[in-house]
Short mmCIF file of C-alpha atoms and ligand atoms in Angstrom, two decimals:
data_model
loop_
_atom_site.label_atom_id
_atom_site.label_comp_id
_atom_site.label_asym_id
_atom_site.label_seq_id
_atom_site.Cartn_x
_atom_site.Cartn_y
_atom_site.Cartn_z
CA UNK A 1 62.32 54.05 -38.32
CA UNK A 2 64.36 53.61 -41.54
CA UNK A 3 62.83 54.35 -44.65
CA UNK A 4 63.24 51.74 -47.36
CA UNK A 5 64.09 52.26 -51.21
CA UNK A 6 61.19 53.49 -53.24
CA UNK A 7 59.13 50.92 -54.97
CA UNK A 8 57.81 52.91 -57.65
CA UNK A 9 61.27 54.51 -58.16
CA UNK A 10 63.16 51.29 -58.34
CA UNK A 11 60.86 49.68 -60.98
CA UNK A 12 61.56 52.41 -63.69
CA UNK A 13 65.37 52.05 -62.84
CA UNK A 14 65.06 48.18 -63.27
CA UNK A 15 63.61 48.52 -66.82
CA UNK A 16 66.16 51.21 -67.73
CA UNK A 17 69.10 48.91 -66.93
CA UNK A 18 68.11 46.92 -70.25
CA UNK A 19 68.92 49.90 -72.27
CA UNK A 20 72.79 49.39 -71.06
CA UNK A 21 75.33 47.54 -72.98
CA UNK A 22 76.71 45.91 -69.92
CA UNK A 23 75.65 45.47 -66.19
CA UNK A 24 73.92 48.18 -64.23
CA UNK A 25 73.64 47.81 -60.17
CA UNK A 26 71.03 49.54 -58.56
CA UNK A 27 71.37 50.41 -55.07
CA UNK A 28 68.66 50.69 -52.07
CA UNK A 29 66.23 48.44 -53.78
CA UNK A 30 63.76 47.37 -51.53
CA UNK A 31 62.96 43.70 -50.51
CA UNK A 32 59.45 43.43 -51.97
CA UNK A 33 57.34 41.02 -53.92
CA UNK A 34 56.84 43.53 -56.68
CA UNK A 35 60.63 43.65 -57.08
CA UNK A 36 60.72 39.72 -57.12
CA UNK A 37 58.13 39.75 -59.91
CA UNK A 38 59.65 42.43 -61.86
CA UNK A 39 62.98 40.37 -61.85
CA UNK A 40 61.18 37.31 -63.18
CA UNK A 41 59.86 39.55 -66.02
CA UNK A 42 63.39 40.89 -66.82
CA UNK A 43 65.01 37.51 -66.62
CA UNK A 44 62.51 36.15 -69.02
CA UNK A 45 64.39 38.17 -71.85
CA UNK A 46 67.55 36.21 -71.20
CA UNK A 47 68.89 39.14 -69.02
CA UNK A 48 70.85 38.21 -65.95
CA UNK A 49 69.47 39.56 -62.60
CA UNK A 50 71.35 39.14 -59.31
CA UNK A 51 69.84 40.49 -56.06
CA UNK A 52 71.82 41.02 -53.04
CA UNK A 53 68.96 41.42 -50.63
CA UNK A 54 71.26 42.22 -47.54
CA UNK A 55 73.08 44.99 -49.43
CA UNK A 56 69.60 45.92 -51.19
CA UNK A 57 71.71 45.94 -54.39
CA UNK A 58 70.44 44.56 -57.74
CA UNK A 59 72.59 44.10 -60.81
CA UNK A 60 70.92 43.53 -64.10
CA UNK A 61 73.12 42.48 -67.18
CA UNK A 62 71.40 42.61 -70.41
CA UNK A 63 74.31 41.52 -72.63
CA UNK A 64 72.72 37.98 -73.10
CA UNK A 65 69.20 39.24 -73.77
CA UNK A 66 67.69 37.18 -76.50
CA UNK A 67 63.88 37.66 -76.04
CA UNK A 68 61.65 40.65 -76.19
CA UNK A 69 58.66 39.37 -74.62
CA UNK A 70 56.76 40.06 -71.30
CA UNK A 71 54.34 37.21 -70.83
CA UNK A 72 50.69 37.72 -69.31
CA UNK A 73 51.13 35.38 -66.44
CA UNK A 74 53.69 37.77 -65.06
CA UNK A 75 52.46 41.25 -66.27
CA UNK A 76 49.05 40.58 -64.79
CA UNK A 77 50.61 40.08 -61.45
CA UNK A 78 52.10 43.76 -61.43
CA UNK A 79 51.08 46.15 -64.09
CA UNK A 80 54.37 48.16 -64.01
CA UNK A 81 55.87 45.25 -65.61
CA UNK A 82 54.43 47.45 -68.90
CA UNK A 83 57.63 49.35 -68.67
CA UNK A 84 59.18 46.54 -70.58
CA UNK A 85 57.57 47.96 -73.77
CA UNK A 86 59.51 51.04 -73.30
CA UNK A 87 62.62 49.46 -72.61
CA UNK A 88 62.64 46.75 -75.31
CA UNK A 89 61.70 49.29 -77.77
CA UNK A 90 64.83 51.24 -76.69
CA UNK A 91 67.00 48.28 -76.48
CA UNK A 92 66.38 46.10 -79.16
CA UNK A 93 63.55 48.02 -81.29
CA UNK A 94 60.92 45.42 -80.75
CA UNK A 95 58.68 44.44 -77.71
CA UNK A 96 55.77 41.86 -77.24
CA UNK A 97 54.28 42.83 -74.07
CA UNK A 98 50.99 41.78 -72.35
CA UNK A 99 48.66 44.48 -71.69
CA UNK A 100 48.26 44.93 -68.18
CA UNK A 101 45.07 44.41 -66.41
CA UNK A 102 43.09 46.62 -64.15
CA UNK A 103 43.36 46.85 -60.51
CA UNK A 104 41.27 46.77 -57.44
CA UNK A 105 39.72 50.06 -58.07
CA UNK A 106 39.04 50.20 -61.65
CA UNK A 107 40.43 50.67 -65.16
CA UNK A 108 44.13 51.34 -65.67
CA UNK A 109 44.31 52.43 -69.41
CA UNK A 110 47.60 52.66 -71.23
CA UNK A 111 46.35 54.59 -74.32
CA UNK A 112 48.58 57.41 -73.53
CA UNK A 113 51.64 54.96 -73.35
CA UNK A 114 50.72 53.67 -76.99
CA UNK A 115 49.95 56.84 -78.61
CA UNK A 116 53.06 58.21 -77.18
CA UNK A 117 55.01 55.21 -78.75
CA UNK A 118 53.61 55.93 -82.16
CA UNK A 119 54.52 59.81 -81.72
CA UNK A 120 58.25 58.51 -81.38
CA UNK A 121 57.70 56.53 -84.47
CA UNK A 122 56.95 53.04 -83.43
CA UNK A 123 54.58 51.00 -85.00
CA UNK A 124 52.14 49.38 -82.51
CA UNK A 125 49.49 46.65 -83.10
CA UNK A 126 47.46 44.49 -80.81
CA UNK A 127 47.47 40.70 -80.82
CA UNK A 128 45.71 38.53 -78.53
CA UNK A 129 46.03 40.76 -75.36
CA UNK A 130 49.43 41.51 -76.27
CA UNK A 131 51.06 45.03 -77.66
CA UNK A 132 53.55 44.34 -80.30
CA UNK A 133 55.73 47.41 -80.58
CA UNK A 134 58.47 47.78 -83.45
CA UNK A 135 60.97 50.53 -84.29
CA UNK A 136 61.25 50.82 -88.15
CA UNK A 137 64.91 49.59 -89.07
CA UNK A 138 65.16 48.68 -85.58
CA UNK A 139 65.69 52.21 -84.02
CA UNK A 140 62.97 54.51 -83.16
CA UNK A 141 63.35 58.05 -84.99
CA UNK A 142 62.02 60.01 -82.13
CA UNK A 143 59.37 62.48 -82.14
CA UNK A 144 57.16 64.85 -79.87
CA UNK A 145 54.14 64.12 -77.65
CA UNK A 146 51.80 65.83 -75.51
CA UNK A 147 49.94 63.72 -72.73
CA UNK A 148 46.60 64.37 -71.26
CA UNK A 149 46.42 63.81 -68.38
CA UNK A 150 49.88 63.87 -67.13
CA UNK A 151 50.97 60.04 -66.51
CA UNK A 152 53.67 58.83 -64.49
CA UNK A 153 53.66 55.35 -66.16
CA UNK A 154 53.38 56.88 -69.63
CA UNK A 155 56.24 59.53 -68.96
CA UNK A 156 58.32 56.53 -67.57
CA UNK A 157 57.71 54.39 -70.90
CA UNK A 158 58.41 57.16 -73.21
CA UNK A 159 61.82 58.25 -71.69
CA UNK A 160 62.72 54.55 -71.60
CA UNK A 161 61.79 54.30 -75.55
CA UNK A 162 63.37 57.76 -76.27
CA UNK A 163 66.81 57.91 -74.83
CA UNK A 164 68.34 55.64 -77.45
CA UNK A 165 66.26 56.89 -80.35
CA UNK A 166 68.04 58.14 -83.46
CA UNK A 167 66.98 61.82 -83.01
CA UNK A 168 65.37 64.25 -80.69
CA UNK A 169 61.98 63.70 -78.61
CA UNK A 170 60.01 66.09 -76.61
CA UNK A 171 57.57 64.97 -73.89
CA UNK A 172 55.04 67.87 -72.95
CA UNK A 173 52.69 67.66 -69.87
CA UNK A 174 55.37 65.02 -68.60
CA UNK A 175 54.98 63.70 -65.03
CA UNK A 176 57.30 65.34 -62.28
CA UNK A 177 56.86 62.91 -59.69
CA UNK A 178 60.30 62.15 -57.75
CA UNK A 179 60.00 58.54 -59.51
CA UNK A 180 60.46 60.25 -63.01
CA UNK A 181 63.12 62.81 -61.74
CA UNK A 182 65.19 59.89 -60.26
CA UNK A 183 64.95 57.89 -63.45
CA UNK A 184 66.11 60.95 -65.92
CA UNK A 185 68.85 61.88 -63.39
CA UNK A 186 70.35 58.16 -63.27
CA UNK A 187 69.81 57.65 -67.00
CA UNK A 188 72.09 60.92 -67.61
CA UNK A 189 74.81 59.44 -65.34
CA UNK A 190 74.80 56.57 -67.65
CA UNK A 191 75.01 58.54 -70.99
CA UNK A 192 71.39 59.71 -71.63
CA UNK A 193 71.11 63.29 -72.91
CA UNK A 194 67.67 64.35 -70.97
CA UNK A 195 67.13 68.10 -70.42
CA UNK A 196 64.18 69.73 -68.55
CA UNK A 197 64.22 67.08 -65.85
CA UNK A 198 61.74 68.00 -63.11
CA UNK A 199 59.68 70.15 -65.38
CA UNK A 200 56.69 69.26 -67.51
CA UNK A 201 58.59 69.29 -70.98
CA UNK A 202 61.51 66.59 -71.21
CA UNK A 203 63.70 67.06 -74.15
CA UNK A 204 65.72 63.69 -75.06
CA UNK A 205 68.52 63.74 -77.48
CA UNK A 206 68.78 60.20 -78.57
CA UNK A 207 72.17 58.69 -77.82
CA UNK A 208 73.83 55.37 -79.40
CA UNK A 209 74.59 53.61 -76.18
CA UNK A 210 73.56 53.62 -72.46
CA UNK A 211 76.95 52.54 -70.46
CA UNK A 212 77.10 50.11 -67.60
CA UNK A 213 77.44 51.62 -64.08
CA UNK A 214 75.78 51.86 -60.84
CA UNK A 215 72.63 54.05 -60.25
CA UNK A 216 70.89 54.82 -57.12
CA UNK A 217 67.21 54.45 -55.96
CA UNK A 218 65.42 57.20 -54.11
CA UNK A 219 63.90 56.71 -50.68
CA UNK A 220 60.33 55.79 -50.57
CA UNK A 221 58.11 59.03 -50.11
CA UNK A 222 54.93 57.10 -50.07
CA UNK A 223 56.28 55.15 -47.00
CA UNK A 224 57.51 58.26 -45.69
CA UNK A 225 54.16 59.92 -45.86
CA UNK A 226 52.21 56.74 -44.62
CA UNK A 227 54.49 56.61 -41.35
CA UNK A 228 53.97 60.40 -40.81
CA UNK A 229 50.38 59.89 -40.70
CA UNK A 230 50.47 56.85 -38.49
CA UNK A 231 52.66 58.65 -36.14
CA UNK A 232 50.05 61.57 -36.25
CA UNK A 233 47.01 59.39 -35.50
CA UNK A 234 48.41 57.55 -32.59
CA UNK A 235 48.51 59.44 -29.32
CA UNK A 236 51.70 60.03 -27.44
CA UNK A 237 53.78 59.00 -30.64
CA UNK A 238 57.30 60.43 -30.85
CA UNK A 239 58.70 58.67 -34.17
CA UNK A 240 61.93 59.72 -36.25
CA UNK A 241 62.16 58.45 -39.69
CA UNK A 242 65.68 58.31 -41.30
CA UNK A 243 67.10 57.69 -44.64
CA UNK A 244 64.42 59.91 -46.32
CA UNK A 245 63.98 62.94 -48.11
CA UNK A 246 61.17 65.36 -47.11
CA UNK A 247 61.62 67.37 -50.71
CA UNK A 248 59.99 64.39 -52.45
CA UNK A 249 56.71 65.05 -50.47
CA UNK A 250 55.85 68.02 -52.60
CA UNK A 251 52.88 69.94 -50.99
CA UNK A 252 52.01 66.87 -48.49
CA UNK A 253 54.47 68.44 -45.86
CA UNK A 254 52.39 71.80 -45.70
CA UNK A 255 49.22 69.89 -45.50
CA UNK A 256 50.58 67.76 -42.85
CA UNK A 257 51.64 70.91 -40.69
CA UNK A 258 47.97 71.61 -40.55
CA UNK A 259 47.90 68.76 -38.11
CA UNK A 260 49.77 70.88 -35.62
CA UNK A 261 52.01 68.05 -34.52
CA UNK A 262 55.52 68.43 -33.70
CA UNK A 263 57.48 68.20 -36.94
CA UNK A 264 61.38 68.55 -37.21
CA UNK A 265 63.02 67.97 -40.66
CA UNK A 266 66.70 67.69 -41.59
CA UNK A 267 68.00 66.60 -44.84
CA UNK A 268 67.69 62.96 -44.51
CA UNK A 269 65.35 62.60 -41.25
CA UNK A 270 61.65 63.60 -40.46
CA UNK A 271 60.70 63.62 -36.60
CA UNK A 272 56.72 63.47 -36.00
CA UNK A 273 55.41 63.90 -32.55
CA UNK A 274 51.67 63.50 -32.33
CA UNK A 275 49.47 66.52 -31.15
CA UNK A 276 46.73 66.36 -28.35
CA UNK A 277 44.09 66.29 -30.94
CA UNK A 278 43.63 65.82 -34.65
CA UNK A 279 42.09 68.71 -36.61
CA UNK A 280 39.72 67.90 -39.50
CA UNK A 281 41.88 68.88 -42.46
CA UNK A 282 40.29 68.19 -46.06
CA UNK A 283 42.70 67.03 -48.96
CA UNK A 284 42.41 66.71 -52.73
CA UNK A 285 44.80 64.53 -54.55
CA UNK A 286 46.80 65.92 -57.66
CA UNK A 287 49.86 65.22 -59.51
CA UNK A 288 53.20 66.09 -58.27
CA UNK A 289 53.86 68.17 -56.34
CA UNK A 290 50.20 67.88 -55.11
CA UNK A 291 48.83 65.68 -52.67
CA UNK A 292 49.70 62.02 -53.71
CA UNK A 293 46.83 59.75 -54.30
CA UNK A 294 48.86 56.85 -52.95
CA UNK A 295 48.42 58.67 -49.61
CA UNK A 296 44.64 59.34 -49.57
CA UNK A 297 43.57 56.12 -48.03
CA UNK A 298 45.89 56.75 -45.11
CA UNK A 299 44.81 60.32 -44.61
CA UNK A 300 41.11 59.37 -44.79
CA UNK A 301 41.58 56.87 -41.94
CA UNK A 302 43.42 59.59 -39.69
CA UNK A 303 40.44 61.77 -40.26
CA UNK A 304 38.04 59.46 -39.07
CA UNK A 305 39.67 60.07 -35.91
CA UNK A 306 39.73 64.11 -36.24
CA UNK A 307 37.31 65.97 -34.15
CA UNK A 308 34.96 67.33 -36.95
CA UNK A 309 34.04 67.04 -40.64
CA UNK A 310 36.44 66.83 -43.42
CA UNK A 311 36.49 65.59 -47.15
CA UNK A 312 39.14 63.23 -49.10
CA UNK A 313 38.90 63.79 -52.98
CA UNK A 314 40.77 61.77 -55.36
CA UNK A 315 41.33 63.54 -58.83
CA UNK A 316 43.72 60.99 -59.86
CA UNK A 317 41.58 57.82 -59.46
CA UNK A 318 37.87 58.57 -58.82
CA UNK A 319 37.10 55.02 -57.68
CA UNK A 320 40.04 54.51 -55.16
CA UNK A 321 37.87 53.91 -52.31
CA UNK A 322 37.69 50.41 -51.79
CA UNK A 323 39.08 50.53 -48.17
CA UNK A 324 35.83 52.62 -47.11
CA UNK A 325 33.34 49.90 -46.43
CA UNK A 326 36.19 48.34 -44.19
CA UNK A 327 36.56 51.50 -42.36
CA UNK A 328 32.94 51.38 -41.56
CA UNK A 329 33.09 48.24 -40.36
CA UNK A 330 35.67 49.18 -37.65
CA UNK A 331 33.25 52.05 -36.54
CA UNK A 332 34.11 54.99 -38.84
CA UNK A 333 31.58 57.53 -40.05
CA UNK A 334 32.60 57.73 -43.71
CA UNK A 335 30.35 58.33 -46.64
CA UNK A 336 31.18 58.03 -50.40
CA UNK A 337 30.17 60.70 -52.80
CA UNK A 338 31.58 60.11 -56.19
CA UNK A 339 35.34 60.68 -56.13
CA UNK A 340 34.98 62.07 -52.60
CA UNK A 341 34.55 60.80 -49.18
CA UNK A 342 32.67 62.81 -46.51
CA UNK A 343 34.21 61.98 -42.99
CA UNK A 344 32.93 62.58 -39.82
CA UNK A 345 35.06 62.34 -36.75
CA UNK A 346 35.84 61.55 -34.10
CA UNK A 347 34.75 58.09 -34.22
CA UNK A 348 36.01 55.25 -31.52
CA UNK A 349 37.24 52.51 -33.65
CA UNK A 350 36.70 49.09 -32.38
CA UNK A 351 38.60 46.07 -33.65
CA UNK A 352 37.21 43.75 -36.15
CA UNK A 353 38.15 41.60 -39.18
CA UNK A 354 38.77 43.63 -42.47
CA UNK A 355 39.66 42.80 -45.75
CA UNK A 356 42.58 44.19 -47.80
CA UNK A 357 41.73 45.20 -51.29
CA UNK A 358 44.97 46.96 -52.68
CA UNK A 359 48.40 47.81 -51.36
CA UNK A 360 47.51 51.55 -49.81
CA UNK A 361 44.06 50.44 -48.62
CA UNK A 362 45.67 47.40 -46.78
CA UNK A 363 48.10 49.68 -45.01
CA UNK A 364 45.44 52.24 -44.04
CA UNK A 365 43.31 49.31 -42.41
CA UNK A 366 46.64 48.37 -40.24
CA UNK A 367 46.61 52.04 -39.44
CA UNK A 368 42.85 51.83 -38.24
CA UNK A 369 43.74 48.70 -36.29
CA UNK A 370 46.26 50.49 -34.45
CA UNK A 371 43.97 53.11 -33.46
CA UNK A 372 41.13 50.87 -32.72
CA UNK A 373 40.14 49.47 -29.32
CA UNK A 374 40.66 45.58 -29.13
CA UNK A 375 42.25 43.52 -31.80
CA UNK A 376 41.81 44.01 -35.47
CA UNK A 377 42.30 41.14 -38.09
CA UNK A 378 43.69 42.31 -41.54
CA UNK A 379 43.00 39.79 -44.22
CA UNK A 380 44.88 39.16 -47.67
CA UNK A 381 47.84 40.93 -46.50
CA UNK A 382 49.77 39.77 -49.51
CA UNK A 383 48.70 43.20 -50.82
CA UNK A 384 50.67 44.85 -48.09
CA UNK A 385 53.79 42.76 -48.90
CA UNK A 386 54.20 44.36 -52.31
CA UNK A 387 54.99 47.48 -51.18
CA UNK A 388 55.94 47.79 -47.60
CA UNK A 389 59.15 46.20 -46.45
CA UNK A 390 58.81 44.41 -42.91
CA UNK A 391 55.86 46.68 -41.97
CA UNK A 392 55.10 45.04 -38.85
CA UNK A 393 58.92 45.12 -37.75
CA UNK A 394 59.06 48.90 -38.27
CA UNK A 395 55.80 49.67 -36.39
CA UNK A 396 56.32 47.30 -33.75
CA UNK A 397 59.77 48.79 -33.13
CA UNK A 398 57.81 52.25 -32.19
CA UNK A 399 55.22 50.52 -29.99
CA UNK A 400 52.42 48.86 -31.94
CA UNK A 401 51.45 45.26 -31.52
CA UNK A 402 51.06 43.54 -34.58
CA UNK A 403 51.83 39.92 -35.19
CA UNK A 404 51.53 37.92 -38.64
CA UNK A 405 49.26 34.82 -38.53
CA UNK A 406 48.85 32.27 -41.12
CA UNK A 407 45.57 32.92 -43.05
C1 EPZ B 501 51.85 55.03 -60.90
O1 EPZ B 501 50.74 54.33 -61.72
C2 EPZ B 501 52.05 54.57 -59.33
N1 EPZ B 501 52.50 53.01 -59.79
C3 EPZ B 501 50.82 54.46 -58.80
O2 EPZ B 501 50.86 53.80 -57.32
C4 EPZ B 501 50.41 55.75 -58.45
O3 EPZ B 501 49.12 55.84 -57.87
C5 EPZ B 501 50.11 56.62 -59.78
O4 EPZ B 501 51.32 56.59 -60.48
C6 EPZ B 501 49.75 57.86 -59.50
O5 EPZ B 501 50.61 58.85 -58.79
C7 EPZ B 501 53.81 52.87 -60.12
O6 EPZ B 501 54.73 53.78 -59.98
C8 EPZ B 501 54.22 51.50 -60.31
P1 EPZ B 501 49.37 57.41 -63.87
P2 EPZ B 501 50.61 54.98 -63.02
O7 EPZ B 501 49.61 56.86 -65.42
O8 EPZ B 501 51.71 55.19 -63.69
C9 EPZ B 501 45.43 58.10 -66.17
C10 EPZ B 501 50.80 52.21 -55.56
O9 EPZ B 501 50.21 52.09 -54.96
N2 EPZ B 501 46.19 57.31 -67.47
O10 EPZ B 501 50.14 58.63 -63.53
O11 EPZ B 501 49.68 53.80 -63.55
C11 EPZ B 501 45.08 57.10 -65.06
O12 EPZ B 501 43.89 56.40 -65.51
C12 EPZ B 501 50.55 52.56 -57.29
O13 EPZ B 501 52.17 52.17 -55.57
C13 EPZ B 501 45.52 57.27 -68.88
O14 EPZ B 501 44.21 57.87 -68.72
O15 EPZ B 501 49.56 55.95 -62.93
C14 EPZ B 501 45.06 57.98 -63.90
O16 EPZ B 501 43.83 58.60 -63.72
C15 EPZ B 501 49.11 52.51 -57.38
N3 EPZ B 501 45.87 56.84 -69.93
C16 EPZ B 501 46.10 59.06 -64.39
O17 EPZ B 501 46.15 58.85 -65.90
C17 EPZ B 501 47.06 56.30 -69.57
O18 EPZ B 501 47.62 55.65 -70.71
C18 EPZ B 501 47.29 58.87 -63.69
O19 EPZ B 501 47.82 57.54 -63.90
C19 EPZ B 501 47.93 56.29 -68.48
C20 EPZ B 501 47.13 56.79 -67.33
#
């Protein structure tokens, strides 16, 4: 199975392209609904967006940019559109961006983004659900900001705003996720001056220009982890993932080793052979390099099949458990306690109709369906298509039986 380019790393690269004074080509961009949505958001500014789907290459040319607005009807579809605030502040010294909504599992605040922009010298005001961000005299001075908690999105947005500031900026307790590292490394190849990449302290010397050029998206670590778990929970699996980067999984790999599967790792492939039994392995999510919150639903699904009791705790999003009632419908024994679920296995799952609520919950229900007896119908799979490229083709190629039916 080939791993696609990362959704959560591609979106920041797309926003970063607005900072350049010419066309930027991004490689390994996955063909996903969220990418199409963000293309529309970017095109709203007058920026030219060309997407070569076969090549998975996106070219963004901001030279004709003449508007600095990201409208509600697009931002509400994909909250990462909020990255337009940092990009437009950095590129044009002005941004009018709709506040993003919440999501399926609860509030998704942006207070750190706004406090951070102010720390860099921006004037921020709210107007009818929109954030108006202005740089005095058209260019941010730069400044220092310590974020609590560490936030991927806020780190991305502040890097985008800071790279073309007049002076130096320092971001402390910055996120270290591979998505952020990939953004900073790519921006540096286009002339940005970011140091401390991959550490909690990013120091950014403002530069006058970000050059045109080609930047490279990184493989999707969440898709990688998802398929590793899918392989581990299906008896008799022997799956090799290609075009991937195990190092981006952080501590997930060590946790995964506790499953006693066959695991062979090279610099771009990961081979997983399922074990005879799934031991109960409890996990707690944390910021990188801890266990990713985007993999907790998938792990909980596997633990329903494990022979024993385990817990899954989410410290990033305490409410990210909307998949639990759906797993219970399939016959799992899962009990929610605040930001933790207690899972008693092994359960024999039986196929049923279940409802997707968000991207990672939906893929967990597909995985549960693969392990269940009989047929499972997963509804609202538009959630799935936001973040997984041709999921059923990839899984069917390794023995699954999934077909897409019109709802
Ligand atoms: C990114 O969201 C990802 N989205 C999420 O993936 C991922 O779950 C999340 O990081 C955590 O890893 C994209 O990259 C597009 P955060 P983001 O800001 O940036 C709190 C998926 O499935 N917070 O790191 O929004 C927040 O409430 C998606 O692909 C504030 O309090 O996440 C949370 O508890 C879902 N104030 C914590 O920080 C703020 O201003 C981490 O959130 C911002 C965040």
